[in-house]
Short mmCIF file of C-alpha atoms in Angstrom, two decimals:
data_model
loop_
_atom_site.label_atom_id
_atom_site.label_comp_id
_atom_site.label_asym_id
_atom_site.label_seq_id
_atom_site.Cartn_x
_atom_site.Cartn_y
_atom_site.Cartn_z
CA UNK A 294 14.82 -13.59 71.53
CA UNK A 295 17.83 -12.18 69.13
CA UNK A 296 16.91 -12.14 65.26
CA UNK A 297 19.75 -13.23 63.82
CA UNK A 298 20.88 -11.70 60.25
CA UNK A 299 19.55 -15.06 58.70
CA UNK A 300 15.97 -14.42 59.54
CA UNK A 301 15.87 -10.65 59.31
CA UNK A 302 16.84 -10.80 55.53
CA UNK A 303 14.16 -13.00 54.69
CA UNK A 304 12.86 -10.11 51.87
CA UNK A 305 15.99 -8.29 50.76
CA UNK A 306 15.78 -5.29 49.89
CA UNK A 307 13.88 -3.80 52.73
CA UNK A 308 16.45 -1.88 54.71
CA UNK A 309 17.34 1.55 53.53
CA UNK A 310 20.72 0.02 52.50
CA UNK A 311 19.42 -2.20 50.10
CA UNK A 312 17.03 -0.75 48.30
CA UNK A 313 17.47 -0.47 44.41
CA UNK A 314 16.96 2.90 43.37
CA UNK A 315 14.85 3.80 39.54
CA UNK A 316 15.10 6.81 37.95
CA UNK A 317 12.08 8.85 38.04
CA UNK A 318 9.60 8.23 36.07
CA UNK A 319 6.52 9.69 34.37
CA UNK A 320 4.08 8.97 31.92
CA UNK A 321 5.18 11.79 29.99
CA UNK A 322 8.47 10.19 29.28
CA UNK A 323 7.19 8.01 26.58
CA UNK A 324 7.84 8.89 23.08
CA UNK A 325 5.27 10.59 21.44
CA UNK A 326 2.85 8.19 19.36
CA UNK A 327 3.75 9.89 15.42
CA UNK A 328 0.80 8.24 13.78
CA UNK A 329 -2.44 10.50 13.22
CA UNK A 330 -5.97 9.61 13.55
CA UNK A 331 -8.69 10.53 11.12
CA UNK A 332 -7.42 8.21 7.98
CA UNK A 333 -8.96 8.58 4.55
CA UNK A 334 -11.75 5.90 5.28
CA UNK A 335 -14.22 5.65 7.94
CA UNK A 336 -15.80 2.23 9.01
CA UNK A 337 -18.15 2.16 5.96
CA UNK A 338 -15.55 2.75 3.43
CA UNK A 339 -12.79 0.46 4.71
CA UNK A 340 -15.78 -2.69 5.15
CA UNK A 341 -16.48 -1.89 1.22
CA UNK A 342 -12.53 -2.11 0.61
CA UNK A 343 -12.24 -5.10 2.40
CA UNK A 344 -15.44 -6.70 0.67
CA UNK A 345 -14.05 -5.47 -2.98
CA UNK A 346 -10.78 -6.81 -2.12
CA UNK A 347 -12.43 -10.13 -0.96
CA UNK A 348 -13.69 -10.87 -4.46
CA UNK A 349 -11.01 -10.31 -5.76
CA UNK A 350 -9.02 -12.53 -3.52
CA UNK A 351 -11.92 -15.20 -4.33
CA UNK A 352 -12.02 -15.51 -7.70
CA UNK A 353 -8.11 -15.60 -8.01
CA UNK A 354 -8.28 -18.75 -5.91
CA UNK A 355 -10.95 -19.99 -8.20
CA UNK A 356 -8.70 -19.58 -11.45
CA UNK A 357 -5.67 -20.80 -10.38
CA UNK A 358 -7.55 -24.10 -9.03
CA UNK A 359 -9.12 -23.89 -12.61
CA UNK A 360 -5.75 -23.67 -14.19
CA UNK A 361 -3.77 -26.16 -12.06
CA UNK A 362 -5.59 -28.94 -13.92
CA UNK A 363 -5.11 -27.50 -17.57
CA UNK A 364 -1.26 -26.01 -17.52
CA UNK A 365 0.96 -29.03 -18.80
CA UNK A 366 4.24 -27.70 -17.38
CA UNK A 367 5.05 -29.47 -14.03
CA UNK A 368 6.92 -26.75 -12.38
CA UNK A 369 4.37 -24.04 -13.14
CA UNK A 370 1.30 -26.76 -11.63
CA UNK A 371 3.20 -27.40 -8.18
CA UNK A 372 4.40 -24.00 -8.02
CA UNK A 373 0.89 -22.46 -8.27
CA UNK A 374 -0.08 -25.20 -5.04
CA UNK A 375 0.94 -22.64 -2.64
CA UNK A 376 -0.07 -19.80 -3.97
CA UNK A 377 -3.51 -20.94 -4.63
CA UNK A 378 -3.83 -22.40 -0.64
CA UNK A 379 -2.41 -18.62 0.87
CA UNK A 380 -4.80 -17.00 -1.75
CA UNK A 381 -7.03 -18.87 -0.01
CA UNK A 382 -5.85 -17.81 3.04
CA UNK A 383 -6.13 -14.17 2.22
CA UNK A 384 -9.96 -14.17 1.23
CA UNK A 385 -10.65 -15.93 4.73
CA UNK A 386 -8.60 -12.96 6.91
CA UNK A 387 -10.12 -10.66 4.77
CA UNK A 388 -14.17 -12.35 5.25
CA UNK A 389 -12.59 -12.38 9.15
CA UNK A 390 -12.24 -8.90 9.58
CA UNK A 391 -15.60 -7.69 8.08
CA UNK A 392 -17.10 -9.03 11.78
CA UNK A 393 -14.74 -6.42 13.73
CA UNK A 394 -15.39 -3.39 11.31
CA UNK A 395 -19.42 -4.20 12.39
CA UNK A 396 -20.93 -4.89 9.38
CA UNK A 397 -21.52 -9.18 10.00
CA UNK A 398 -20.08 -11.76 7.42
CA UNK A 399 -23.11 -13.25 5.28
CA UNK A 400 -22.53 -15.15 1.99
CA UNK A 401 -23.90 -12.12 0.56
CA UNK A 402 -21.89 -9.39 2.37
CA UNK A 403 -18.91 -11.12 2.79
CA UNK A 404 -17.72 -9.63 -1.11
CA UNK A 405 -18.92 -7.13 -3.29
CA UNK A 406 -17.17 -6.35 -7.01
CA UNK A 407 -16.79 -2.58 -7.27
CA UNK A 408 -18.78 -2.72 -10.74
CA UNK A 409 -19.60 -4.65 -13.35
CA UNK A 410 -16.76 -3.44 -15.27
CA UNK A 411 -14.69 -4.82 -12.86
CA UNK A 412 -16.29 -8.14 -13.05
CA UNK A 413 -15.78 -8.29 -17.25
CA UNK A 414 -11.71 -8.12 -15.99
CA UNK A 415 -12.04 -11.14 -13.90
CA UNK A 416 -13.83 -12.96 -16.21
CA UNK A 417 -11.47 -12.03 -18.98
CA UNK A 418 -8.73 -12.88 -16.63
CA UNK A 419 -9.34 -16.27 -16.25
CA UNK A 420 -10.24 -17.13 -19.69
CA UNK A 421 -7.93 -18.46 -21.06
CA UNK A 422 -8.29 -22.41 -20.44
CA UNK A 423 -6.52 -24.59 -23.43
CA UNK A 424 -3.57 -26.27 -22.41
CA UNK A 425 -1.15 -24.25 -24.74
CA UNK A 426 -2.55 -20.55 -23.37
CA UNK A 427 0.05 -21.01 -19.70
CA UNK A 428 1.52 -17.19 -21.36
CA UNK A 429 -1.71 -15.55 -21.14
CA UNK A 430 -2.95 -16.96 -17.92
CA UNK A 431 -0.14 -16.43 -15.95
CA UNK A 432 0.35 -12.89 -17.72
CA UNK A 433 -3.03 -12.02 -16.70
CA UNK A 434 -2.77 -12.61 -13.25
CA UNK A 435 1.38 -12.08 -12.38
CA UNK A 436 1.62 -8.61 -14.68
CA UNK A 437 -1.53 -6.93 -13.87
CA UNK A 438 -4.10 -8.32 -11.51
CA UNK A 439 -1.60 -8.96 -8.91
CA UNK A 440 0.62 -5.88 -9.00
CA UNK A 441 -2.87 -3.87 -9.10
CA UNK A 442 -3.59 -5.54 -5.75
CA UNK A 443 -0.31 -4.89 -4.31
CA UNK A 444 -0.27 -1.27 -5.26
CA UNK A 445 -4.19 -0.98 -3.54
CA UNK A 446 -3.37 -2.72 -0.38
CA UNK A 447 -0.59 -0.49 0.56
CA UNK A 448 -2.63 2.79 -0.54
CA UNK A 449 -5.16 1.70 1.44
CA UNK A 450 -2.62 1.01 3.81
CA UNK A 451 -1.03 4.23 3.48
CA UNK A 452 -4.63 6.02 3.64
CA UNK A 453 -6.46 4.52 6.46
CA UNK A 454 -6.38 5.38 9.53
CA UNK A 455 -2.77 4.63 11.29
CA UNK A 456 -4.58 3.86 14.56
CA UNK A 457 -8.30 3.41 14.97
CA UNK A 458 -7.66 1.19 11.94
CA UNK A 459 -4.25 -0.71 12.79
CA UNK A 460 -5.89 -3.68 12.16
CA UNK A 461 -6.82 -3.30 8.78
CA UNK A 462 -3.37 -2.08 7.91
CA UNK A 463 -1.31 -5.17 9.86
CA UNK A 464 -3.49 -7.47 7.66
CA UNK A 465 -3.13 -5.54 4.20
CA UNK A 466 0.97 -5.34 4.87
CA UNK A 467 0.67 -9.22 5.02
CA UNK A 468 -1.22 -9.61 2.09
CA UNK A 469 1.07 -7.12 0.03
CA UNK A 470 4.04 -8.81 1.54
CA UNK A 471 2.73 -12.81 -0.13
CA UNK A 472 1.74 -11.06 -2.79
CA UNK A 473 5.07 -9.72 -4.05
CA UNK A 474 6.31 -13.20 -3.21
CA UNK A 475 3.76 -14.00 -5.56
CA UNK A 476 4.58 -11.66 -8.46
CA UNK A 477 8.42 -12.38 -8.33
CA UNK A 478 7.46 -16.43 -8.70
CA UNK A 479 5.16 -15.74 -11.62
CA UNK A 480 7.58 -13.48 -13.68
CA UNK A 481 10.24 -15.85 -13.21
CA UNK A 482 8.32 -18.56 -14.88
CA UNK A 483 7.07 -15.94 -17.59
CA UNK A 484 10.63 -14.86 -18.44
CA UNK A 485 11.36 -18.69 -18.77
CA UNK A 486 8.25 -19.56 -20.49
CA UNK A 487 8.61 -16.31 -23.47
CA UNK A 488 11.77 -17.92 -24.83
CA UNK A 489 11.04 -16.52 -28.27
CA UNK A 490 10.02 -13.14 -29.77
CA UNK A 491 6.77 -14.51 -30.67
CA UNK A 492 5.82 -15.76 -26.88
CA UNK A 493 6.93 -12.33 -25.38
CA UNK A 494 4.98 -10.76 -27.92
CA UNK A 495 2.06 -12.61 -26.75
CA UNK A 496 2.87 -11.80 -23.39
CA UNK A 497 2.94 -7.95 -24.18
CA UNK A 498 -0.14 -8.54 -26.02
CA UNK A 499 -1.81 -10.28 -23.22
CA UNK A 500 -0.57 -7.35 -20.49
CA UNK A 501 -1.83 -4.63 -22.39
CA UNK A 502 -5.06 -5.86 -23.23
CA UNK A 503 -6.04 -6.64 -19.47
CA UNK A 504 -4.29 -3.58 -18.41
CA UNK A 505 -6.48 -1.09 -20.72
CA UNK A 506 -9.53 -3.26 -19.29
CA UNK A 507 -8.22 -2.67 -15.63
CA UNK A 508 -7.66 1.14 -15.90
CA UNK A 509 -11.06 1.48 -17.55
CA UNK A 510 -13.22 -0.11 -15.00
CA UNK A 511 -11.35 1.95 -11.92
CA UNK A 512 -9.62 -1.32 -10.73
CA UNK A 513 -10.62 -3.46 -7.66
CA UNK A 514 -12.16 -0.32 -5.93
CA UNK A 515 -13.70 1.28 -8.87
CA UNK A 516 -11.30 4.08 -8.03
CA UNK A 517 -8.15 3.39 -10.11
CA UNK A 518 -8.79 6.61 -12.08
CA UNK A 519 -9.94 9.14 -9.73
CA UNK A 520 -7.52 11.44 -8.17
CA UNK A 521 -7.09 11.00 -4.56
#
């Protein structure tokens, strides 16, 4: 019986002919990796991060919720919505990832303050509750607690190991990323807000107050004054 061309070229490609021909290739073709292991933190000291930073994360949440219900100006109440739901958001990655650095996710291990100096900041943070204090409790959080987290989540993102600890560092950039989002919203409704020299002077008041507070207790890691 004669094949005809038809039926022979069922699978093209399989005479010499018409073969597609690669370049040769080898595994050590691919560009090196650049990133290094052995970070600043081990598994012990990136769980504690991520436990310090999950307090923090927590009680933010908890004080703009607070707040929501005592700042009279409209725009500043829905604009704080979203940031109050991804601040949310950001203490549940954060209580998520304790799991995969091995050290389990219990109400009482899920975040840890630094020290109790720490823990005086927060509280003097969010107290400011009458309706005509909006300056100093959105100075609080958009001039100093939030920038301080911004600038420790990229350290630690900086620090950390670039690829046993990839992980930890996707997550952080994402948090840093809102957060700056964040901080732009909030000093666009404090420059609006400190129309006269008496409200900015409560806002530079306010900022240097909570920032003498922050420096003194080391920050969210305890660490803010030690040199790396």
């Amino acid at each position: 019986m004669t094949t005809t061309t038809e039926t022979r070229r069922k699978y093209p490609g399989i005479s010499p002919e018409e073969r597609t021909s690669y370049a040769p290739y080898s595994a050590f073709d691919i560009p090196a990796d650049l990133r290094s292991l052995h970070g600043r933190f081990d598994v012990d000291a990136t769980a504690l991060r991520i436990r310090n930073f999950r307090y923090a994360e927590e009680w933010m949440m908890m004080m703009e919720g607070g707040w929501a219900a005592t700042i009279p100006e409209l725009p500043v109440k829905t604009g704080l919505g979203k940031i109050i739901w991804e601040t949310a958001q950001a203490a549940d990655v954060l209580g998520k990832r304790l799991p995969e650095l091995r050290c389990g996710r219990t109400p009482t291990t899920s975040s840890e303050v630094a020290n109790e100096g720490f823990s005086d900041f927060i509280r003097e943070v969010s107290a400011p509750d009458d309706p005509d204090l909006t300056i100093e409790k959105l100075a609080g959080l958009f001039d100093v607690l939030i920038p301080h987290l911004i600038e420790v989540y990229e350290e630690t993102s900086r620090r950390t190991d670039q690829i046993a600890d990839a992980p930890t560092i996707e997550l952080l950039d994402d948090l840093a990323r809102k957060k700056r989002r964040h901080e732009t919203w909030g000093k666009e409704v404090l420059d609006r807000l400190c129309d006269t020299e008496a409200k900015r002077e409560r806002r530079r008041e306010r900022v240097t107050l909570l920032a003498t507070r922050l420096r003194a207790c080391g920050g969210v890691t305890g660490e803010l004054s030690r040199p790396h």
